[in-house]
Short mmCIF file of C-alpha atoms and ligand atoms in Angstrom, two decimals:
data_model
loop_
_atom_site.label_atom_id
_atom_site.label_comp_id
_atom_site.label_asym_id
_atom_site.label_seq_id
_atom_site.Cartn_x
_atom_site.Cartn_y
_atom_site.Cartn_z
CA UNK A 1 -106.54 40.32 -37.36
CA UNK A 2 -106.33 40.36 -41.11
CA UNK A 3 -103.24 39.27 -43.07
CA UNK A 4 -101.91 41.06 -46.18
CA UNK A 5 -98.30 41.43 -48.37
CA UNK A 6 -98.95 45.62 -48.76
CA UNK A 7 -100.67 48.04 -46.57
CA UNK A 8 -101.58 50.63 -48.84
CA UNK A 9 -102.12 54.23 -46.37
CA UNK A 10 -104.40 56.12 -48.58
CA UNK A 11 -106.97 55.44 -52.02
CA UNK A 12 -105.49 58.94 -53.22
CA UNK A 13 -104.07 58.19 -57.30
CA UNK A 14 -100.96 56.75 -55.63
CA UNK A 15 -102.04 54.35 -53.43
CA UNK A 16 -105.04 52.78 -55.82
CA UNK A 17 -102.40 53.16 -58.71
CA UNK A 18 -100.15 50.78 -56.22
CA UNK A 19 -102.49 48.38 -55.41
CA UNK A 20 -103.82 47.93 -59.10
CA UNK A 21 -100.33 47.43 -60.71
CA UNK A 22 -99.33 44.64 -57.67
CA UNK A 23 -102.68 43.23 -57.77
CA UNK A 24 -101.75 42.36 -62.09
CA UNK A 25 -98.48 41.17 -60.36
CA UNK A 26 -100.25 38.93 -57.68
CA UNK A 27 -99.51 40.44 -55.26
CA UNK A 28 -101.94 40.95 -52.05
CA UNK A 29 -102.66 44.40 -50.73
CA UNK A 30 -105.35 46.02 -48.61
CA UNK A 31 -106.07 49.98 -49.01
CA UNK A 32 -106.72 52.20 -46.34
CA UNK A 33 -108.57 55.50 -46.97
CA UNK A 34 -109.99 58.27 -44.50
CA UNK A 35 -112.26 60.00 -46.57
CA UNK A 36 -115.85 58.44 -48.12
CA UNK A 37 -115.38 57.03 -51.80
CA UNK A 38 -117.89 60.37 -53.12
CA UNK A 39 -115.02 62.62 -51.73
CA UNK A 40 -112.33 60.88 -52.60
CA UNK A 41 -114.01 60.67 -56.44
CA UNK A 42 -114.76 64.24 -56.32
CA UNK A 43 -111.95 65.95 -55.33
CA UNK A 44 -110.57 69.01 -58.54
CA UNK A 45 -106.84 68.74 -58.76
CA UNK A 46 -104.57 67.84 -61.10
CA UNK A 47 -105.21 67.52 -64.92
CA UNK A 48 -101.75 66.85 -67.25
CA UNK A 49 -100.54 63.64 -67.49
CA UNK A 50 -96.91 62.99 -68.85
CA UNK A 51 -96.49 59.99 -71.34
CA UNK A 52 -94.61 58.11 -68.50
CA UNK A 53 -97.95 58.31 -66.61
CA UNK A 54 -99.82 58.01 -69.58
CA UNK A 55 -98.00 54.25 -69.98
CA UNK A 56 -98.03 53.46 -66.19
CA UNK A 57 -101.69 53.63 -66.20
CA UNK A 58 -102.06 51.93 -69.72
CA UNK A 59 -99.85 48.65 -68.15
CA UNK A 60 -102.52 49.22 -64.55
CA UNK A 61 -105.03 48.14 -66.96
CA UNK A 62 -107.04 51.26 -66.68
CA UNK A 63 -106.02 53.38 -70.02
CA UNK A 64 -109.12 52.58 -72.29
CA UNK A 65 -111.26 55.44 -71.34
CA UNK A 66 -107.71 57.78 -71.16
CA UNK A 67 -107.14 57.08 -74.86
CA UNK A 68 -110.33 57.58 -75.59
CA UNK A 69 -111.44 60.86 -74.12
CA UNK A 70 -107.93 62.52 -73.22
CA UNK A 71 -106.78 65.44 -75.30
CA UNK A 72 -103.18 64.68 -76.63
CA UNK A 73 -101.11 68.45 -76.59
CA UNK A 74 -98.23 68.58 -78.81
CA UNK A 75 -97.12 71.92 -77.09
CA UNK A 76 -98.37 74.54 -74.79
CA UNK A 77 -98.01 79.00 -74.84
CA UNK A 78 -96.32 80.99 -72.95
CA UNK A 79 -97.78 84.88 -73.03
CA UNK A 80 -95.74 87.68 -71.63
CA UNK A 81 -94.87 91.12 -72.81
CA UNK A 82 -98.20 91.27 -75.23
CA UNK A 83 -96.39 88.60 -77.52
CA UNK A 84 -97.06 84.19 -77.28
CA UNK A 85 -93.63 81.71 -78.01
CA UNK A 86 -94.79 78.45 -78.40
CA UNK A 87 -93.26 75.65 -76.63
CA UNK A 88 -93.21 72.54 -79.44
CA UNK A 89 -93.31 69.56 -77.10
CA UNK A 90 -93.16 67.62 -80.07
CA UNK A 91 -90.67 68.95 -82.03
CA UNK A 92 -88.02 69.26 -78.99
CA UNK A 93 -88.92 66.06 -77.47
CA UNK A 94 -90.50 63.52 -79.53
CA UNK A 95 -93.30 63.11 -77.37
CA UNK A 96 -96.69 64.81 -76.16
CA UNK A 97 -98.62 65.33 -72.82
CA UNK A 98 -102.29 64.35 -71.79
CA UNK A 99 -105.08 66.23 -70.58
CA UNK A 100 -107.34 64.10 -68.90
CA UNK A 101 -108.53 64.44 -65.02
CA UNK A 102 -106.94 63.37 -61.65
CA UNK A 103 -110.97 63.06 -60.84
CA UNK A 104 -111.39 60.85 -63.98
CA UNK A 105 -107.84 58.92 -63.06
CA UNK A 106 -109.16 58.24 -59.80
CA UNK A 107 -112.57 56.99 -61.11
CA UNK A 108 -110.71 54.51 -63.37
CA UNK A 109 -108.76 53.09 -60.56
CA UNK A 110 -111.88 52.93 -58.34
CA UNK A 111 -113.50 50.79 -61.33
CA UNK A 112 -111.05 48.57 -61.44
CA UNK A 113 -110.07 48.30 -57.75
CA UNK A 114 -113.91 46.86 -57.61
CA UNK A 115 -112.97 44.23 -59.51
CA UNK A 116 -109.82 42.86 -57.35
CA UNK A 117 -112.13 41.47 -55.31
CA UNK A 118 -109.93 43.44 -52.10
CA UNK A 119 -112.10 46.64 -52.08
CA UNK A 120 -110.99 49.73 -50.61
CA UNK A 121 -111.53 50.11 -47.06
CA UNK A 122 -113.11 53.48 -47.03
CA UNK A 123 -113.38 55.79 -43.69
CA UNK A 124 -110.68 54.11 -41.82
CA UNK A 125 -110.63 56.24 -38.59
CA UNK A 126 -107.39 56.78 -36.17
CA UNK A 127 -104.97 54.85 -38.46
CA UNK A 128 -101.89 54.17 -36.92
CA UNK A 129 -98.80 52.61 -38.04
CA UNK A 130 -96.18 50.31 -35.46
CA UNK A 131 -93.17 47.73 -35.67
CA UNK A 132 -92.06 49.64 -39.09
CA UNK A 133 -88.38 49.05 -37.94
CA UNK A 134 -89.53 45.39 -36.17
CA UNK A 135 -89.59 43.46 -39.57
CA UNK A 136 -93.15 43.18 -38.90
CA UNK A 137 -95.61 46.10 -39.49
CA UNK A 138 -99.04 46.66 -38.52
CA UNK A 139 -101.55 48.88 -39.35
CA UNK A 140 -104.29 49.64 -36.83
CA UNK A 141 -107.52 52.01 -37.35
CA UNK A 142 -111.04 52.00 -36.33
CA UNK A 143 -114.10 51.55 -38.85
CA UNK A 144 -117.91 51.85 -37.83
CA UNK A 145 -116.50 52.40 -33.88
CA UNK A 146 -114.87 48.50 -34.30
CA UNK A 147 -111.41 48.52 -33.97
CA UNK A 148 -109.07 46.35 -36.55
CA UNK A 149 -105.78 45.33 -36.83
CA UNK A 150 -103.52 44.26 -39.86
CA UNK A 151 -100.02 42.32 -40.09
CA UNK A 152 -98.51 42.93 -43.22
CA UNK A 153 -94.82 42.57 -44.95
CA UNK A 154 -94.57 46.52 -46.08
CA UNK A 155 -96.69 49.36 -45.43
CA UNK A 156 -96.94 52.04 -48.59
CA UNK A 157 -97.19 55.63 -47.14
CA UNK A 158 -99.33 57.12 -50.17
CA UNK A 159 -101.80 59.22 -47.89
CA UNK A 160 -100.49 62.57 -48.95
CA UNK A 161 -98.96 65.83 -47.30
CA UNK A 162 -101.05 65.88 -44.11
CA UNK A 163 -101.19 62.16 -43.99
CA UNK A 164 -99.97 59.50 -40.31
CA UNK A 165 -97.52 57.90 -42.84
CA UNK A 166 -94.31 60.38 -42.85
CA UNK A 167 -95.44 61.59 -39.07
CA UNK A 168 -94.90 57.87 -38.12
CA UNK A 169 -91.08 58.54 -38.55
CA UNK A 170 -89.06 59.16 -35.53
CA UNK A 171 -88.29 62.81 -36.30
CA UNK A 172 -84.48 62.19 -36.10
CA UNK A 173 -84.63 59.75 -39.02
CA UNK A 174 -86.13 61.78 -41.23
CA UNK A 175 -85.21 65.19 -42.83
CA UNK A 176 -87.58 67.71 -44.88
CA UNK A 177 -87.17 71.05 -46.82
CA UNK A 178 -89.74 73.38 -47.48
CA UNK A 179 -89.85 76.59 -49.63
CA UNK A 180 -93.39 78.38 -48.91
CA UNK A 181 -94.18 81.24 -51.94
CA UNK A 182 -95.81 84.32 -50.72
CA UNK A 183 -99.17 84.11 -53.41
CA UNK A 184 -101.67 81.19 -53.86
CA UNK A 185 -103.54 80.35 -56.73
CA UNK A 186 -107.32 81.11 -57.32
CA UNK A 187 -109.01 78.07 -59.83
CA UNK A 188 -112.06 77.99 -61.36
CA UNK A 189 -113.75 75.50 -63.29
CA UNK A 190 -116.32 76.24 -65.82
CA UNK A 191 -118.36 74.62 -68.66
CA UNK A 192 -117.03 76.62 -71.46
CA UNK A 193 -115.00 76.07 -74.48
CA UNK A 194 -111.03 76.57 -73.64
CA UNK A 195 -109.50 79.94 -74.66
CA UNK A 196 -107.20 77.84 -76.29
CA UNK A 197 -106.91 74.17 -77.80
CA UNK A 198 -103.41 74.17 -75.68
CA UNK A 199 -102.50 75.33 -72.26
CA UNK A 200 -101.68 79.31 -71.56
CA UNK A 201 -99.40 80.16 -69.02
CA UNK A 202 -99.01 84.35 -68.64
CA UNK A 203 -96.73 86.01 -66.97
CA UNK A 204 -98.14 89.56 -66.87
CA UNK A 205 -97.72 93.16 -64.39
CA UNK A 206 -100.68 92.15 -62.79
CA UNK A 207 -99.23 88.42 -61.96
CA UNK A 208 -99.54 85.24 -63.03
CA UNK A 209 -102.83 83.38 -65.11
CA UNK A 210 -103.23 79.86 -66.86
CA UNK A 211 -105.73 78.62 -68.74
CA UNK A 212 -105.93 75.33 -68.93
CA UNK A 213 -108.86 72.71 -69.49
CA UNK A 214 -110.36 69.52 -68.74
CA UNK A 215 -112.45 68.86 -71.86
CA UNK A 216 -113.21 70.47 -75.40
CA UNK A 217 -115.93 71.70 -73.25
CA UNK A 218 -114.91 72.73 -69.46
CA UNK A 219 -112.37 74.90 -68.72
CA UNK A 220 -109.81 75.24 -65.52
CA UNK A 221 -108.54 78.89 -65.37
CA UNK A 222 -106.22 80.04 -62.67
CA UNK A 223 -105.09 83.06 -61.64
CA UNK A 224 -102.24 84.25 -58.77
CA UNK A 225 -103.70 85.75 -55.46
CA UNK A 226 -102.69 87.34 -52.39
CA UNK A 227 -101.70 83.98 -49.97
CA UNK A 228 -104.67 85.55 -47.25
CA UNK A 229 -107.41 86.36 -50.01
CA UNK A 230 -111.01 84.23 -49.13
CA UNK A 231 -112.91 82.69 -52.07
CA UNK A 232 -115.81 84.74 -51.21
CA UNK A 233 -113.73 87.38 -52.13
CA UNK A 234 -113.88 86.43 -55.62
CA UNK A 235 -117.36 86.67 -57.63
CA UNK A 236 -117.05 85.23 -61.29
CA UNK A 237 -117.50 88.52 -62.79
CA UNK A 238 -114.39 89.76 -60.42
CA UNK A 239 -112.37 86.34 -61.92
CA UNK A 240 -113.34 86.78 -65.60
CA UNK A 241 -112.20 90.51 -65.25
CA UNK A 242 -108.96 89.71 -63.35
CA UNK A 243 -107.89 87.02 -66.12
CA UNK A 244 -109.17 88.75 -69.38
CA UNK A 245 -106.55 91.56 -67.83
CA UNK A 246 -103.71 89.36 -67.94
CA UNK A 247 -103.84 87.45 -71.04
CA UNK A 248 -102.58 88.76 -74.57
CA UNK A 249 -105.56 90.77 -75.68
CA UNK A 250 -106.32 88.52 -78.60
CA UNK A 251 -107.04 85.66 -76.19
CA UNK A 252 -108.90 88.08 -73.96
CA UNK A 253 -111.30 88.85 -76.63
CA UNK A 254 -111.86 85.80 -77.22
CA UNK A 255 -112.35 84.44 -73.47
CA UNK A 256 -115.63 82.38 -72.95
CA UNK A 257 -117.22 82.92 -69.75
CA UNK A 258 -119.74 81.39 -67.59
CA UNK A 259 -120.76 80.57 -63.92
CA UNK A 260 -118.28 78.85 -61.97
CA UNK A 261 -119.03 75.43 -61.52
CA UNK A 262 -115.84 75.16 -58.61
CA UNK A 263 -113.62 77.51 -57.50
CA UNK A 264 -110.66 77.48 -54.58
CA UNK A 265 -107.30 78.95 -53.44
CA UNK A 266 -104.45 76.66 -53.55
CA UNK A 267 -101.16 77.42 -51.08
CA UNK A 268 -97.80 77.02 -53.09
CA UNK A 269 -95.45 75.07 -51.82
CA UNK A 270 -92.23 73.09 -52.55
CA UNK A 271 -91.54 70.27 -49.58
CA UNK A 272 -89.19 67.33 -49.73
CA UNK A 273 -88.76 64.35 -46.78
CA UNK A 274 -85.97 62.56 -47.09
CA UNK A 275 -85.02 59.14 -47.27
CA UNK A 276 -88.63 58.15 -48.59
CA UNK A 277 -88.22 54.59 -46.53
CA UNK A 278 -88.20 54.05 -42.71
CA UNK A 279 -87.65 50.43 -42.42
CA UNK A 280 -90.59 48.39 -43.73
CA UNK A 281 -92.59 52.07 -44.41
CA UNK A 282 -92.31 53.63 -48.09
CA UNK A 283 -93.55 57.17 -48.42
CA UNK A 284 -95.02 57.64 -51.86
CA UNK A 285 -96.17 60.88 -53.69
CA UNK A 286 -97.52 63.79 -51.87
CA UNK A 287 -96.55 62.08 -48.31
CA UNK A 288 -93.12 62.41 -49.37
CA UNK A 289 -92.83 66.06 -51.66
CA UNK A 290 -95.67 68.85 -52.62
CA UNK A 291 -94.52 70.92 -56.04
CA UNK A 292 -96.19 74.24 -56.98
CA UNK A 293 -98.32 73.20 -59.65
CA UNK A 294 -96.86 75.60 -62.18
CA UNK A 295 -95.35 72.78 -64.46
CA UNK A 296 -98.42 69.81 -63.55
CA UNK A 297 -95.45 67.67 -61.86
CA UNK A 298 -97.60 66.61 -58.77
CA UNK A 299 -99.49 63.62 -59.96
CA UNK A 300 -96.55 62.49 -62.42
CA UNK A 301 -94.36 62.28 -59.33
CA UNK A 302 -96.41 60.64 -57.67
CA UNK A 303 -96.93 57.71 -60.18
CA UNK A 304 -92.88 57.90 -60.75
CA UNK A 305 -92.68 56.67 -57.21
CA UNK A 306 -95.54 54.36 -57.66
CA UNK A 307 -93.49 52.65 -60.80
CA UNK A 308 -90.25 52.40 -58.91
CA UNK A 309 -91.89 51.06 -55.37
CA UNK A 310 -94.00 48.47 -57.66
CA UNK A 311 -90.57 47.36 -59.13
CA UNK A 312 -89.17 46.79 -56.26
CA UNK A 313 -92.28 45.18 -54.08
CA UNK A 314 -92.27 42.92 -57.42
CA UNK A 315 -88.49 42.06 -57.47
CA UNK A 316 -88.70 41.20 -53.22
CA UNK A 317 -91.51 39.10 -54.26
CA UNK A 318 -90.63 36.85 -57.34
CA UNK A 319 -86.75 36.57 -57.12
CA UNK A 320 -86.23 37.30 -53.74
CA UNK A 321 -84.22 40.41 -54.23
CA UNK A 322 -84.25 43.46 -52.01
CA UNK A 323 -81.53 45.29 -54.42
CA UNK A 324 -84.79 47.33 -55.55
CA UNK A 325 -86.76 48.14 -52.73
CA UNK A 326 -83.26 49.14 -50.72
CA UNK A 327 -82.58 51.85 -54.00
CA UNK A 328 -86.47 53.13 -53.54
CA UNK A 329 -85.41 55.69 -51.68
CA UNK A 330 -82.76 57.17 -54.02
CA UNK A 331 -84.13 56.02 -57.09
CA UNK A 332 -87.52 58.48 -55.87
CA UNK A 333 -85.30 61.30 -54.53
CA UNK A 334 -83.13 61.58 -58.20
CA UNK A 335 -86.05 62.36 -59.97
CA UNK A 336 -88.27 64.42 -57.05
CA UNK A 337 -84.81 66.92 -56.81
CA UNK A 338 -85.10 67.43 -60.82
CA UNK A 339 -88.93 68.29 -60.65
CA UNK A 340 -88.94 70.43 -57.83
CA UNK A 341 -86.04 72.49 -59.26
CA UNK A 342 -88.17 72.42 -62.48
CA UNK A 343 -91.57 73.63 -61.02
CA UNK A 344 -89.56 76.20 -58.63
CA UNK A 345 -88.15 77.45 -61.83
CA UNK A 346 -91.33 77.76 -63.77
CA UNK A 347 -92.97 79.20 -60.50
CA UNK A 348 -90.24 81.86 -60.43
CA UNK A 349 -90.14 82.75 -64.11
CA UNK A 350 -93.74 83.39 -64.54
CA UNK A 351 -95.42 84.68 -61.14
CA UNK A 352 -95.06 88.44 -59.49
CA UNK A 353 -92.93 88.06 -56.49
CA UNK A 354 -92.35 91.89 -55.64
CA UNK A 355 -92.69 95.27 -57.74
CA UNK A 356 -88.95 95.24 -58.69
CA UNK A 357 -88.44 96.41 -61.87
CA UNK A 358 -84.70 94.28 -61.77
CA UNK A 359 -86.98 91.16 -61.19
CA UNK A 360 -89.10 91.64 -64.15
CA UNK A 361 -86.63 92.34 -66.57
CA UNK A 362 -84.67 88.73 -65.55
CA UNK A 363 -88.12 87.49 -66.11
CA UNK A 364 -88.65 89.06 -69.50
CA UNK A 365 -85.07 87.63 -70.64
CA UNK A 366 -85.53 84.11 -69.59
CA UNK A 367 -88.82 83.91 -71.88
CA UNK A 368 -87.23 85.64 -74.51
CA UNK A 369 -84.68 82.98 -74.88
CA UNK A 370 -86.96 80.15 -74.91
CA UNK A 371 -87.92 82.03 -78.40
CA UNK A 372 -84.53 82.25 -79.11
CA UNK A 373 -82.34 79.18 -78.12
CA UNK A 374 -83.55 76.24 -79.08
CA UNK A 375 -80.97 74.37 -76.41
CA UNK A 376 -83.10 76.51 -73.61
CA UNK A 377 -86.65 75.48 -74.81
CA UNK A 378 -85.98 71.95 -75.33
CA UNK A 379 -84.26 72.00 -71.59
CA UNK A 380 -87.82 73.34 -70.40
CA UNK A 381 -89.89 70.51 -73.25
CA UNK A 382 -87.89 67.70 -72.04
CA UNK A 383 -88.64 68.74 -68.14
CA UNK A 384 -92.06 69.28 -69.22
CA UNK A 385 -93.20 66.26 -70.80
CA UNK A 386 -91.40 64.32 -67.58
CA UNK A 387 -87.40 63.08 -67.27
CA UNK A 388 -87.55 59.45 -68.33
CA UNK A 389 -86.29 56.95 -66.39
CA UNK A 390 -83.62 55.44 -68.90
CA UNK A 391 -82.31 58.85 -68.31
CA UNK A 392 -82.28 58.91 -64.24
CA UNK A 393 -80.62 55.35 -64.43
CA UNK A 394 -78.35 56.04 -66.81
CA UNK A 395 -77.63 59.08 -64.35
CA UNK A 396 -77.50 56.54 -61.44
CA UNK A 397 -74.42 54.62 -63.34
C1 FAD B 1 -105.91 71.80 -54.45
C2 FAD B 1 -104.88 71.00 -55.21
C3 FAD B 1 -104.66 71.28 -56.56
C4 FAD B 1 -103.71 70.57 -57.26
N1 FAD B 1 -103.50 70.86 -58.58
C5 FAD B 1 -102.56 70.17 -59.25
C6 FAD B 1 -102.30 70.43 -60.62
O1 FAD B 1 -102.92 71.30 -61.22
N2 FAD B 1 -101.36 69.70 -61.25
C7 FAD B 1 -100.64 68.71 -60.61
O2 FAD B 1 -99.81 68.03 -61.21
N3 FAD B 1 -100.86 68.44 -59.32
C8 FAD B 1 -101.80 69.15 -58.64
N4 FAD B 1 -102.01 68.87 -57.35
C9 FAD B 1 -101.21 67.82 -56.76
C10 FAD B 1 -101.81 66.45 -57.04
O3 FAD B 1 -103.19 66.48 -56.92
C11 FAD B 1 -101.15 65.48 -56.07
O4 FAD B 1 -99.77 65.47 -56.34
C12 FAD B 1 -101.70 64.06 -56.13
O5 FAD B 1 -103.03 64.04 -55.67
C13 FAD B 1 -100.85 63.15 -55.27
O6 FAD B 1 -101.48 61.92 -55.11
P1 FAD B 1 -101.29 61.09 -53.78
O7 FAD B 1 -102.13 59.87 -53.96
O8 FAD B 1 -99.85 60.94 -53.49
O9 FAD B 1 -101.87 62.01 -52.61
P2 FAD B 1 -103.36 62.48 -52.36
O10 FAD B 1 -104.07 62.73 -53.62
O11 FAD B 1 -103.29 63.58 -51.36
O12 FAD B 1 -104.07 61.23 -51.70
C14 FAD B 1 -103.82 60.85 -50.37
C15 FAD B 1 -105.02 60.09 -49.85
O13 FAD B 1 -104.75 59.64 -48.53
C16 FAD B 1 -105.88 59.88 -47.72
N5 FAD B 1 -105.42 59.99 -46.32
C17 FAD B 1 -104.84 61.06 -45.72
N6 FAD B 1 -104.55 60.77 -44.45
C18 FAD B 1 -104.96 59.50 -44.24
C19 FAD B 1 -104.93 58.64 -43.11
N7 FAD B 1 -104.43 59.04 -41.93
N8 FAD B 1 -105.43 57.40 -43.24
C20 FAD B 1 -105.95 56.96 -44.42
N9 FAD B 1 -106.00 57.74 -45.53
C21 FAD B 1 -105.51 58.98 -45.43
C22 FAD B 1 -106.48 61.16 -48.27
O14 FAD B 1 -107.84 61.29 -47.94
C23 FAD B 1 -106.26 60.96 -49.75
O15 FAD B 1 -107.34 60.31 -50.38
C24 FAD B 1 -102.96 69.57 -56.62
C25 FAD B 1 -103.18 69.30 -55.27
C26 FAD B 1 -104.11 70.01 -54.56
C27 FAD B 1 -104.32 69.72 -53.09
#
């Protein structure tokens, strides 16, 4: 039997951004992950970091390489009817977003989980949660065909949308809303220059593209798909083709291409469990809410929660106080509600749903007046670069 404060379910961003911030806080945890550390490390999603995330990871200890290599954007493009309106992130809000890899967060984290001195325990098998409304947790799972058992205060649920955390939950204690959209997204990643030296989104006839980047050097280009098209579908030459056709043509002529170096269809989805708690059991990130990624809100969620667990876990912990961890689950669900209405918003503005011409046309006028109202853009900047939490608390009063 081994002993721990935090059973971390996952070594996804969430869980080793947990276990970092409460190790700084000393504050024992042990993290469980399924997959191998090479998968874990090598897995293309997310790439925009808001300056909330930005600072969480900064005070995690692991912001040195981020400040060094990410690229700071001071706005982003939107492209529809052959014309660009510039979104001034900087102007409207003061502040500025990140590029800079969930692969590279995730190797930061790794780094410095190695130097804990708790590693991660990687290809846990059969994990399975009990006592979460006993007062006293365990975590069970099966490593190397030995089977192991921990006792721990709380158990953090950050093992993602398919993970055992949220089906642990007696089904009539928990509630969830979904919203499925009928396209996916086709990504490739390439080693060539970016289009642009700030993110494109394009709403165009032939649906939606983005071109977005990980580097001065390697670029992550999207574009909308049928929900039941195969990647094999897709050579690079049919991608490049597809993409060049739905960007302005002065960034199609410009378009650098080159052989993909990764390329996948992503689902859309909005989901939302709620309460986020079952007793001793905190869902955290993706276990608890998926966003479209139209808007980059899935990793900044998921450190939001992170922050607000963490202040809690801290607060039970050094001045006996519960006040926090007992608002987790509200505190979470304030800000998950905003960003899921945000990135169903952004979804529905700039993809093809139908050929409806009356669709369109409400399409067309909601971009126009971003050009036009300031009071509408900076609505979109300020959910863009991420709600702050002053804000949701000030809500909360
Ligand atoms: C294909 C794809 C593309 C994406 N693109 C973007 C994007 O462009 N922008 C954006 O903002 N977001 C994007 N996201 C979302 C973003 O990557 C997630 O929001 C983020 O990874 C959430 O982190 P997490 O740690 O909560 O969950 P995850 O990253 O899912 O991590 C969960 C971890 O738990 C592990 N696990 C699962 N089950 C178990 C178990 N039973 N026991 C132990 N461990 C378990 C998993 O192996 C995984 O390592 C994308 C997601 C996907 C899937």
């Amino acid at each position: 039997m081994q002993r721990t404060q935090v059973a971390i379910i996952g070594g996804g961003p969430s869980g080793l951004l947990l276990g970092q911030l409460l190790a700084r806080q000393g504050i024992d945890t042990i993290v469980l992950e399924q997959r191998s550390r090479a998968y874990v490390e090598a897995r293309i999603r997310a790439g925009l970091l808001e300056p909330g995330t930005v600072e969480l990871l900064h005070t995690a200890g692991v912001g040195a390489r981020l400040a060094r290599e990410g690229l700071v954007h001071e706005g982003f493009e939107l492209a529809f009817d052959g014309r660009v309106e510039r979104i001034d992130l900087k102007g409207l809000t003061g502040e500025a977003v990140t590029v800079y890899g969930q692969t590279e967060v995730q190797r930061d984290l790794g780094e410095a989980r190695d130097t804990v001195g708790r590693p991660v325990i990687y290809e846990a098998e059969e994990v399975r949660l009990s006592g979460l409304d006993t007062g006293h947790p365990r975590v069970r799972y099966r490593r190397g065909g030995v089977e192991e058992e921990i006792e721990c205060d709380f158990i953090a649920g950050c093992d993602g949308y398919h993970g055992v955390s949220r089906q642990s939950i007696p089904a009539d204690r928990i509630r969830t809303y979904e919203r499925i959209y009928p396209f996916g997204w086709l990504g490739v990643l390439a080693d060539v220059p970016p289009v642009s030296h700030e993110l494109v989104y394009a709403n165009h006839a032939r649906g939606f593209a983005l071109c977005s980047m990980r580097s001065a050097h390697r670029s992550r280009y999207y574009v909308q798909c049928p929900l039941d098209d195969r990647v094999e579908e897709w050579s690079d030459a049919r991608f490049w083709d597809e993409l060049r056709a739905r960007l302005p043509e002065a960034y199609a002529a410009r378009l650098v291409t080159g052989p993909s170096i990764e390329k996948s269809i992503a689902p859309l989805r909005s989901f939302v469990a709620e309460p986020m708690r079952f007793g001793s059991l905190f869902l955290v990130g993706d276990a608890a809410h998926i966003v479209p990624p139209t808007g980059a809100k899935g990793l900044n969620l998921a450190a939001a929660d992170v922050r607000v667990l963490c202040d809690g876990l801290v607060d039970h912990y050094r001045a006996g106080s519960d006040l926090l961890l007992d608002e987790y689950s509200t505190r979470a669900l304030r800000r998950v509600w905003k960003a899921t209405r945000f990135s169903w918003w952004f979804t529905t503005v700039m993809h093809k749903f139908s050929d409806e011409i009356f669709a369109a046309r409400l399409q067309l006028a909601e971009l126009e007046l971003l050009g036009e109202s300031r009071a509408a853009a900076q609505a979109v900047a300020e959910n863009y670069v991420g709600l702050r939490f002053r804000r949701a608390e000030h809500e909360s009063r």
